[in-house]
Amino acid sequence: MTNMGQTDEIRTQRDDAPIRDEDVDRAFKYEVANQVGGEGLLRCLKCGACSGGCPVGAVTDYRPRKVLGNVLLGLKDLVLSSEDIWMCAACFTCEERCVQEVNFTDIVTILRNMAVKEGHAAEGYLEMAKTVVEHGRVVPMTFAVNKMRDKLDLPPLQEPAMDEIAKIIQASGFDKILALYKGRDRT
Amino acid sequence: MKMAIAWGCLVPSRRSLLGYEAATRKVLEHLDVEIVDVPNETCCAPFWMQSLDIATSRAMAARNLAKAEEMGLDMLTPCSGCFHSYKRVNHTIEKYPGVHDQINNILRTAGLRYEGTVEAFHLVDFLYNQIGLDVIQSKIVKDFEGIDLGLRYGCHMLKPHEILNIEYSERPTFADEILEGLGATSKQYTGRHRCCGGLLRGTEDDLADEVLRDRLIDAKEADVDALVTVCSLCHIQHDMGQRIIKNKFGIEDLDIPVLHYPQLLALAFGFSPKEIGLQQHTASTASFAAKLKAGAPVEGGGK
Ligand code: SF4
Ligand code: SF4
């Protein structure tokens, strides 16, 4: 994944050429809209209020409206492989302000879940998930932590329910998702 | 009053966040709230996990809720990320019965079940709505007069209000009211309600820095004695991140103390800065502690 977070870099779409029929997947928007939380997608007016309040948009050329536009157009491959869908900070400002109740942040979750199944998961989040699967928590419990806790009169940290976590990720199929990425190096 | 409490992953294990737990425990005890830690608490699987697989995330969050339900208690948490996860599960269960079944089908394999009866509270909302400002004020022994605070509501305690149902997020006031009730001035300033980029940390670090830089400049220009956060990610960004921003962007005299919300209450109740871990923050809190010490205690007060 390349770093496109800088303001001085001008990004263009992967193809500057006009969008062609063969790039368009007409079913894509329905695929998104039919999922839990995606129902608002087809109500989008492309008014841009979401982009206007976006804190990431304030420092880069990332725009939620542009992502929505591409989804509505049916540019499935472009959207799911783009860094854009991983640039949302999940602040929910767009969701809060949208008069059409499109719930863009929920749509980002749907798009990310689809992208993950195609091998495009953000490495940083994957690493956190691996830690949780292994240790039950995003910060593993250490001796040093318990020593600091003791100094503040805090009880020792409890052992997380690892057996339950293992069963949950198996039943939800998350172990299979992680297996997709096995052996892949952190870039 | 008795509550189950979920501390989350970060609060009980990060050096600069331990004071959040210490202050929360002290404040709740002082206010006669009994808390029971969720047994063998596991990660609530917040937004970053939702991003990978929301079905897994929901089941993981429901695991801790199921434990609170077994104890017959409602759930309290000081972490906005955890709060958001628990509220989202409850909201989704109510709106989509099919998702409720899906969650329980997963939980069943781990010998668990979640009916959906546990109410989740964010600590700050709990203090305001369940305890009340009058009760809090009756315990004050230290006045904060002359102290200017920059309150950060953060994102995940309030947005989206349809799910979290505390107060509409554009101009919230409840958490300011408590700080003002302690005698402090809770300053209004540009950018106080904007996102700090916390969720981009660890995956889009450059972007997390850019967003944070703007928030820290906002706070610097507001000239506050301290920032106050209600979210573990907000604290990590503003406190630990301050050094990164200072060096990366060459911003001089960026030294804003960043306190956890209940630390202010604990100080007002007469607990010492040391008991609530103020010395463990990354950005020094010494200037704030000194200013507070110089102020006069409330007449007739004393712990
Ligand atoms: S998501 Fe909402 S705010 Fe954004 S362009 Fe669509 S209608 Fe406008
Ligand atoms: S939720 Fe994401 S897209 Fe929406 S305003 Fe926040 S950062 Fe921007």
Coordinates of C-alpha atoms and ligand atoms in Angstrom, one line a residue:
Chain A
M1 CA 0.0 0.0 0.0
T2 CA 1.5 3.3 -1.0
N3 CA 1.4 6.4 1.2
M4 CA -1.0 8.9 -0.3
G5 CA -1.6 10.9 2.8
Q6 CA 0.4 13.9 1.8
T7 CA -1.3 17.1 0.8
D8 CA 1.2 18.0 -1.8
E9 CA 0.9 14.9 -3.8
I10 CA -1.7 15.1 -6.5
R11 CA -3.6 11.9 -7.0
T12 CA -5.6 10.9 -10.0
Q13 CA -7.8 7.9 -10.5
R14 CA -6.0 4.9 -11.8
D15 CA -7.2 5.5 -15.3
D16 CA -7.6 9.1 -16.4
A17 CA -9.4 7.8 -19.4
P18 CA -13.2 8.0 -19.4
I19 CA -14.9 5.2 -17.6
R20 CA -15.8 2.4 -19.9
D21 CA -18.5 -0.2 -19.9
E22 CA -16.1 -3.0 -19.1
D23 CA -15.0 -1.2 -15.9
V24 CA -18.5 -1.0 -14.6
D25 CA -20.2 -3.6 -12.4
R26 CA -23.8 -2.6 -12.4
A27 CA -24.7 -5.0 -9.5
F28 CA -22.1 -3.5 -7.2
K29 CA -24.2 -0.8 -5.6
Y30 CA -27.0 -3.3 -4.9
E31 CA -24.5 -5.7 -3.4
V32 CA -23.5 -2.9 -1.0
A33 CA -27.0 -1.6 -0.4
N34 CA -28.3 -5.1 0.4
Q35 CA -26.0 -5.5 3.4
V36 CA -26.7 -4.5 7.0
G37 CA -26.1 -0.7 7.2
G38 CA -25.8 -0.2 3.5
E39 CA -29.5 0.6 2.9
G40 CA -28.9 4.3 2.6
L41 CA -26.5 4.1 -0.3
L42 CA -29.1 4.5 -3.0
R43 CA -30.5 7.6 -1.4
C44 CA -27.2 9.6 -1.9
L45 CA -27.8 12.9 -3.7
K46 CA -24.0 13.5 -4.1
C47 CA -24.5 16.8 -2.4
G48 CA -21.0 16.7 -0.8
A49 CA -22.0 17.7 2.7
C50 CA -20.0 14.6 3.8
S51 CA -16.8 15.8 2.1
G52 CA -17.3 19.2 3.6
G53 CA -17.0 18.1 7.2
C54 CA -14.4 15.3 6.7
P55 CA -11.3 15.8 8.9
V56 CA -9.3 13.6 6.5
G57 CA -10.5 15.6 3.6
A58 CA -9.2 18.7 5.4
V59 CA -5.6 17.5 5.1
T60 CA -5.7 15.4 1.9
D61 CA -7.7 15.1 -1.3
Y62 CA -9.7 12.2 0.1
R63 CA -13.4 12.8 -0.4
P64 CA -16.2 10.5 0.9
R65 CA -18.5 11.8 -1.9
K66 CA -16.0 10.6 -4.5
V67 CA -15.9 7.1 -2.9
L68 CA -19.7 7.1 -3.0
G69 CA -19.7 8.3 -6.6
N70 CA -17.4 5.4 -7.6
V71 CA -19.6 2.9 -5.8
L72 CA -22.7 4.2 -7.4
L73 CA -21.0 4.1 -10.8
G74 CA -20.1 0.5 -10.3
L75 CA -16.3 0.8 -10.2
K76 CA -16.0 -2.3 -8.0
D77 CA -12.4 -3.2 -8.6
L78 CA -11.2 0.4 -8.3
V79 CA -13.0 1.0 -5.1
L80 CA -12.1 -2.3 -3.4
S81 CA -8.5 -2.1 -4.2
S82 CA -8.1 1.6 -3.5
E83 CA -6.4 3.1 -0.5
D84 CA -9.3 5.6 -0.2
I85 CA -11.5 3.2 1.7
W86 CA -8.8 2.8 4.4
M87 CA -8.4 6.6 4.8
C88 CA -11.6 7.1 6.7
A89 CA -10.9 7.8 10.4
A90 CA -14.4 6.7 11.3
C91 CA -15.3 10.0 13.0
F92 CA -19.0 9.6 11.9
T93 CA -19.2 13.3 11.1
C94 CA -20.5 12.6 7.5
E95 CA -23.0 10.1 8.9
E96 CA -24.2 12.6 11.4
R97 CA -24.6 15.4 8.9
C98 CA -26.1 13.6 5.9
V99 CA -29.7 14.7 5.4
Q100 CA -30.3 11.6 3.3
E101 CA -29.2 9.3 6.1
V102 CA -26.8 7.5 3.7
N103 CA -24.6 6.4 6.7
F104 CA -21.3 6.6 4.8
T105 CA -19.2 5.3 7.7
D106 CA -21.3 2.1 7.7
I107 CA -20.8 1.9 4.0
V108 CA -17.0 2.1 4.4
T109 CA -17.2 -0.8 6.8
I110 CA -19.1 -2.8 4.2
L111 CA -16.6 -1.9 1.5
R112 CA -13.7 -2.7 3.8
N113 CA -15.2 -6.1 4.6
M114 CA -15.5 -6.9 0.9
A115 CA -12.0 -5.7 0.2
V116 CA -10.6 -7.9 3.0
K117 CA -12.1 -11.0 1.4
E118 CA -10.3 -10.0 -1.8
G119 CA -6.9 -9.7 -0.1
H120 CA -6.8 -5.9 0.4
A121 CA -6.9 -5.6 4.2
A122 CA -4.9 -2.8 5.8
E123 CA -1.8 -4.3 7.3
G124 CA -2.0 -2.2 10.5
Y125 CA -5.5 -3.5 11.3
L126 CA -4.5 -7.1 10.4
E127 CA -1.6 -6.9 12.9
M128 CA -4.0 -5.8 15.6
A129 CA -6.4 -8.6 14.8
K130 CA -3.6 -11.1 15.0
T131 CA -2.6 -9.8 18.5
V132 CA -6.2 -10.1 19.7
V133 CA -6.5 -13.6 18.3
E134 CA -3.3 -14.6 20.1
H135 CA -3.6 -12.6 23.3
G136 CA -7.3 -11.7 23.7
R137 CA -6.4 -8.0 23.8
V138 CA -4.9 -5.5 21.5
V139 CA -2.1 -4.9 24.1
P140 CA -0.7 -8.2 25.4
M141 CA -0.5 -8.5 29.2
T142 CA 3.0 -8.2 30.5
F143 CA 4.8 -8.3 33.8
A144 CA 5.8 -4.7 33.4
V145 CA 2.2 -3.6 33.0
N146 CA 1.2 -5.4 36.2
K147 CA 4.0 -3.8 38.0
M148 CA 2.9 -0.3 37.0
R149 CA -0.7 -1.3 37.9
D150 CA 0.4 -2.4 41.3
K151 CA 2.2 0.9 42.0
L152 CA -1.1 2.7 41.3
D153 CA -3.0 0.3 43.6
L154 CA -4.8 -1.3 40.7
P155 CA -5.7 -5.0 40.8
P156 CA -3.7 -7.3 38.4
L157 CA -5.1 -7.6 34.9
Q158 CA -7.4 -10.6 34.4
E159 CA -6.5 -13.4 32.0
P160 CA -8.7 -12.9 28.9
A161 CA -11.1 -15.7 28.0
M162 CA -8.8 -17.2 25.2
D163 CA -10.9 -20.4 24.8
E164 CA -14.0 -18.3 24.0
I165 CA -12.1 -16.1 21.6
A166 CA -10.8 -19.1 19.7
K167 CA -14.3 -20.5 19.4
I168 CA -15.8 -17.2 18.3
I169 CA -13.3 -16.6 15.5
Q170 CA -13.7 -20.1 14.3
A171 CA -17.5 -20.0 14.2
S172 CA -17.5 -16.5 12.6
G173 CA -15.0 -17.7 9.9
F174 CA -12.5 -15.1 10.9
D175 CA -9.8 -17.8 11.1
K176 CA -10.3 -18.4 7.4
I177 CA -9.9 -14.7 6.6
L178 CA -6.7 -14.5 8.6
A179 CA -5.5 -17.6 6.7
L180 CA -5.8 -15.7 3.4
Y181 CA -3.1 -13.4 4.6
K182 CA -0.8 -16.0 6.1
G183 CA 2.8 -15.8 5.2
R184 CA 2.4 -12.3 3.9
D185 CA 5.0 -9.9 5.1
R186 CA 4.3 -6.5 6.6
T187 CA 5.0 -4.0 3.9
Chain B
M1 CA -25.7 1.4 42.6
K2 CA -23.9 -1.6 41.1
M3 CA -22.5 -1.8 37.6
A4 CA -20.4 -4.2 35.5
I5 CA -17.4 -2.4 34.0
A6 CA -15.4 -3.1 30.9
W7 CA -12.1 -1.3 30.8
G8 CA -11.1 -2.1 27.3
C9 CA -7.6 -3.1 26.0
L10 CA -5.8 0.2 26.2
V11 CA -6.9 1.8 29.5
P12 CA -5.6 -0.9 31.9
S13 CA -2.3 -1.5 30.1
R14 CA -0.9 1.7 28.7
R15 CA 1.4 3.7 31.0
S16 CA -0.3 7.1 30.3
L17 CA -3.8 5.6 30.5
L18 CA -3.5 3.8 33.8
G19 CA -4.4 7.1 35.5
Y20 CA -7.8 6.9 33.6
E21 CA -8.5 3.6 35.4
A22 CA -7.2 4.8 38.7
A23 CA -9.2 8.0 38.7
T24 CA -12.4 6.2 37.5
R25 CA -12.1 3.6 40.3
K26 CA -11.6 6.4 42.9
V27 CA -14.3 8.6 41.7
L28 CA -16.9 5.8 41.4
E29 CA -16.1 4.6 44.9
H30 CA -16.3 8.1 46.3
L31 CA -19.8 8.4 44.7
D32 CA -20.9 5.0 46.1
V33 CA -21.0 3.2 42.8
E34 CA -20.0 -0.4 43.2
I35 CA -18.3 -1.9 40.1
V36 CA -17.6 -5.4 39.1
D37 CA -15.0 -6.1 36.3
V38 CA -16.4 -8.1 33.4
P39 CA -15.0 -11.6 34.0
N40 CA -12.0 -12.3 31.8
E41 CA -12.8 -9.4 29.6
T42 CA -11.7 -9.7 26.0
C43 CA -11.2 -7.1 23.2
C44 CA -14.5 -5.3 22.3
A45 CA -13.4 -5.5 18.6
P46 CA -14.0 -1.9 17.8
F47 CA -14.0 -0.1 14.5
W48 CA -10.7 -1.4 13.2
M49 CA -12.1 -5.0 13.7
Q50 CA -15.4 -4.0 12.2
S51 CA -13.4 -3.0 9.2
L52 CA -12.0 -6.5 8.8
D53 CA -15.1 -8.4 9.6
I54 CA -18.1 -7.0 11.2
A55 CA -19.7 -10.3 12.1
T56 CA -16.7 -11.3 14.1
S57 CA -16.6 -7.9 15.7
R58 CA -20.3 -8.1 16.8
A59 CA -19.8 -11.5 18.4
M60 CA -16.7 -10.4 20.2
A61 CA -18.4 -7.3 21.7
A62 CA -21.5 -9.4 22.5
R63 CA -19.2 -11.8 24.5
N64 CA -18.5 -9.1 27.2
L65 CA -22.2 -8.0 27.2
A66 CA -23.2 -11.6 27.7
K67 CA -21.0 -11.8 30.8
A68 CA -22.6 -8.6 32.2
E69 CA -26.0 -10.1 31.4
E70 CA -25.1 -13.3 33.3
M71 CA -24.4 -11.1 36.4
G72 CA -27.6 -9.2 35.8
L73 CA -25.8 -5.8 35.6
D74 CA -25.7 -3.0 33.2
M75 CA -22.4 -2.1 31.6
L76 CA -20.2 0.9 32.2
T77 CA -17.0 1.8 30.3
P78 CA -14.6 4.7 30.3
C79 CA -13.5 3.9 26.7
S80 CA -15.4 5.5 23.9
G81 CA -14.3 2.8 21.5
C82 CA -15.8 0.1 23.8
F83 CA -18.9 2.2 24.4
H84 CA -19.5 2.5 20.7
S85 CA -19.0 -1.3 20.2
Y86 CA -21.5 -2.2 22.9
K87 CA -24.1 0.4 21.8
R88 CA -23.7 -0.7 18.2
V89 CA -24.4 -4.4 19.0
N90 CA -27.5 -3.5 21.0
H91 CA -28.8 -1.2 18.3
T92 CA -28.1 -3.8 15.5
I93 CA -29.8 -6.6 17.5
E94 CA -32.9 -4.5 17.9
K95 CA -33.0 -3.4 14.3
Y96 CA -32.1 -6.7 12.6
P97 CA -33.3 -9.9 14.4
G98 CA -31.4 -11.9 11.9
V99 CA -28.1 -10.4 13.1
H100 CA -29.1 -11.3 16.7
D101 CA -29.5 -14.9 15.6
Q102 CA -26.2 -14.8 13.8
I103 CA -24.4 -13.4 16.9
N104 CA -25.9 -16.1 19.2
N105 CA -25.1 -18.9 16.7
I106 CA -21.5 -17.8 17.0
L107 CA -21.6 -17.3 20.8
R108 CA -23.2 -20.7 21.3
T109 CA -20.0 -22.5 20.2
A110 CA -18.3 -20.7 23.1
G111 CA -21.1 -21.7 25.6
L112 CA -22.5 -18.1 25.6
R113 CA -25.7 -16.3 24.8
Y114 CA -26.7 -12.7 24.7
E115 CA -30.3 -11.8 25.0
G116 CA -29.7 -8.0 24.5
T117 CA -30.8 -6.8 27.9
V118 CA -27.7 -5.0 29.0
E119 CA -27.7 -1.2 28.8
A120 CA -24.2 0.3 28.0
F121 CA -23.1 3.6 29.6
H122 CA -20.1 5.8 28.8
L123 CA -18.6 6.9 32.1
V124 CA -19.1 10.6 31.4
D125 CA -22.7 10.2 30.5
F126 CA -23.2 8.0 33.5
L127 CA -21.8 10.7 35.8
Y128 CA -24.0 13.3 34.3
N129 CA -27.3 11.4 34.0
Q130 CA -27.1 8.7 36.6
I131 CA -25.2 10.5 39.4
G132 CA -26.0 14.1 38.6
L133 CA -24.1 17.4 39.0
D134 CA -25.6 18.2 42.4
V135 CA -24.2 15.0 43.9
I136 CA -20.8 15.6 42.3
Q137 CA -20.8 19.2 43.5
S138 CA -21.6 18.1 47.1
K139 CA -18.3 16.2 47.2
I140 CA -16.0 19.0 45.9
V141 CA -13.2 20.1 48.2
K142 CA -11.0 21.8 45.7
D143 CA -12.2 24.7 43.5
F144 CA -11.0 24.9 39.9
E145 CA -11.5 28.7 39.6
G146 CA -9.2 30.3 37.1
I147 CA -8.5 27.0 35.3
D148 CA -9.1 26.9 31.6
L149 CA -9.9 23.5 30.1
G150 CA -10.2 22.4 26.5
L151 CA -12.7 19.5 26.5
R152 CA -12.5 16.9 23.8
Y153 CA -15.8 15.1 23.4
G154 CA -14.1 12.9 20.7
C155 CA -16.1 11.1 18.1
H156 CA -17.2 7.7 19.5
M157 CA -19.0 8.8 22.6
L158 CA -21.5 10.8 20.6
K159 CA -21.5 10.0 16.9
P160 CA -23.8 8.8 15.4
H161 CA -26.3 10.1 17.9
E162 CA -29.0 7.8 16.4
I163 CA -27.1 4.8 17.9
L164 CA -25.4 6.4 20.9
N165 CA -28.3 8.5 22.0
I166 CA -26.6 10.8 24.5
E167 CA -26.7 14.2 22.9
Y168 CA -26.6 15.5 19.3
S169 CA -22.9 15.7 18.5
E170 CA -22.6 19.1 16.9
R171 CA -23.0 21.2 20.0
P172 CA -23.0 19.0 23.1
T173 CA -22.9 20.6 26.5
F174 CA -23.4 17.9 29.2
A175 CA -19.7 17.1 29.8
D176 CA -18.9 20.9 29.9
E177 CA -21.5 21.4 32.6
I178 CA -19.7 19.1 35.0
L179 CA -16.3 20.7 34.4
E180 CA -17.9 24.2 34.8
G181 CA -19.6 22.8 37.9
L182 CA -16.2 22.1 39.4
G183 CA -15.4 25.8 38.9
A184 CA -13.3 25.5 35.8
T185 CA -13.9 27.3 32.5
S186 CA -14.5 24.9 29.7
K187 CA -13.4 26.9 26.7
Q188 CA -15.1 26.9 23.4
Y189 CA -12.6 26.9 20.6
T190 CA -12.3 26.1 16.9
G191 CA -11.8 22.4 16.2
R192 CA -12.7 21.1 19.7
H193 CA -15.3 18.8 18.2
R194 CA -13.2 17.6 15.2
C195 CA -11.7 14.2 14.9
C196 CA -8.1 13.6 16.2
G197 CA -7.4 10.8 13.6
G198 CA -6.8 8.2 16.4
L199 CA -8.2 5.3 14.4
L200 CA -5.7 5.9 11.6
R201 CA -2.8 5.3 14.1
G202 CA -1.0 2.1 13.2
T203 CA -2.4 1.8 9.7
E204 CA -2.1 5.3 8.1
D205 CA 0.4 6.9 10.5
D206 CA 1.2 9.9 8.2
L207 CA -2.4 10.7 7.9
A208 CA -2.9 10.3 11.7
D209 CA -0.1 12.8 12.2
E210 CA -1.6 15.3 9.8
V211 CA -5.0 15.3 11.4
L212 CA -3.5 15.4 14.9
R213 CA -1.3 18.3 14.0
D214 CA -4.4 20.4 13.2
R215 CA -6.1 19.4 16.5
L216 CA -3.0 20.3 18.6
I217 CA -2.6 23.7 16.8
D218 CA -6.3 24.3 17.6
A219 CA -5.7 23.6 21.2
K220 CA -2.5 25.6 21.4
E221 CA -4.2 28.6 19.9
A222 CA -7.0 28.2 22.4
D223 CA -4.4 28.7 25.2
V224 CA -5.8 26.2 27.7
D225 CA -4.2 25.0 30.9
A226 CA -5.0 21.4 29.9
L227 CA -6.9 19.4 27.4
V228 CA -9.4 16.9 28.8
T229 CA -10.2 13.7 26.9
V230 CA -12.9 11.0 27.4
C231 CA -11.6 8.4 25.0
S232 CA -8.4 6.2 25.1
L233 CA -7.5 7.0 21.5
C234 CA -8.0 10.7 21.9
H235 CA -5.6 10.6 24.9
I236 CA -3.0 8.5 23.1
Q237 CA -3.1 10.9 20.1
H238 CA -3.0 14.2 22.1
D239 CA -0.7 13.1 24.9
M240 CA 1.8 10.6 23.3
G241 CA 1.3 12.0 19.9
Q242 CA 2.3 15.5 21.0
R243 CA 6.0 14.6 20.9
I244 CA 5.7 13.2 17.4
I245 CA 4.0 16.3 16.1
K246 CA 6.4 18.6 17.8
N247 CA 9.4 16.9 16.2
K248 CA 7.9 16.1 12.8
F249 CA 6.5 19.5 12.1
G250 CA 8.9 21.5 14.2
I251 CA 6.3 23.1 16.3
E252 CA 7.9 24.8 19.3
D253 CA 6.6 25.0 22.8
L254 CA 3.9 22.5 22.3
D255 CA 3.5 21.3 25.9
I256 CA -0.2 20.9 26.6
P257 CA -1.1 18.6 29.6
V258 CA -3.8 16.1 28.6
L259 CA -5.9 14.9 31.4
H260 CA -8.5 12.1 31.5
Y261 CA -12.0 13.4 32.4
P262 CA -12.4 11.6 35.8
Q263 CA -8.9 12.8 36.8
L264 CA -10.5 16.3 37.1
L265 CA -13.2 15.0 39.4
A266 CA -10.8 13.0 41.5
L267 CA -8.7 16.1 42.0
A268 CA -11.8 18.1 42.9
F269 CA -12.7 15.4 45.4
G270 CA -9.3 15.8 47.1
F271 CA -7.3 12.9 45.7
S272 CA -3.6 13.7 45.0
P273 CA -2.2 13.9 41.4
K274 CA 0.1 11.0 42.2
E275 CA -2.8 8.6 43.2
I276 CA -4.4 9.1 39.9
G277 CA -1.3 8.7 37.8
L278 CA -0.8 12.3 36.5
Q279 CA 3.0 11.8 36.6
Q280 CA 2.7 8.9 34.0
H281 CA 1.4 11.0 31.1
T282 CA 3.8 11.6 28.3
A283 CA 3.2 15.4 28.0
S284 CA 4.1 16.8 31.4
T285 CA 1.2 17.6 33.7
A286 CA 3.4 19.5 36.1
S287 CA 2.3 23.0 35.0
F288 CA -1.3 22.0 35.5
A289 CA -0.7 20.5 39.0
A290 CA 1.2 23.5 40.0
K291 CA -1.5 25.9 38.9
L292 CA -4.1 23.8 40.7
K293 CA -2.1 23.7 43.9
A294 CA -1.8 27.5 43.9
G295 CA -5.6 27.9 43.9
A296 CA -7.4 28.1 47.2
P297 CA -9.3 25.0 48.5
V298 CA -13.1 25.3 49.0
E299 CA -14.1 26.9 52.3
G300 CA -14.6 24.3 55.0
G301 CA -13.6 21.5 52.6
G302 CA -11.1 18.7 53.4
K303 CA -11.1 15.1 52.8
Ligands
SF4_1 S1 -23.7 10.8 1.6 FE1 -25.2 12.3 2.2 S2 -23.9 14.1 2.5 FE2 -22.7 12.7 1.3 S3 -23.1 13.3 -0.8 FE3 -24.5 11.6 -0.3 S4 -26.4 12.7 0.4 FE4 -24.7 14.2 0.4
SF4_2 S1 -16.3 9.1 9.1 FE1 -14.6 9.0 7.6 S2 -15.4 9.8 5.7 FE2 -16.8 10.4 7.3 S3 -16.2 12.5 7.9 FE3 -15.2 11.0 9.3 S4 -13.2 10.5 8.3 FE4 -14.4 11.5 6.8

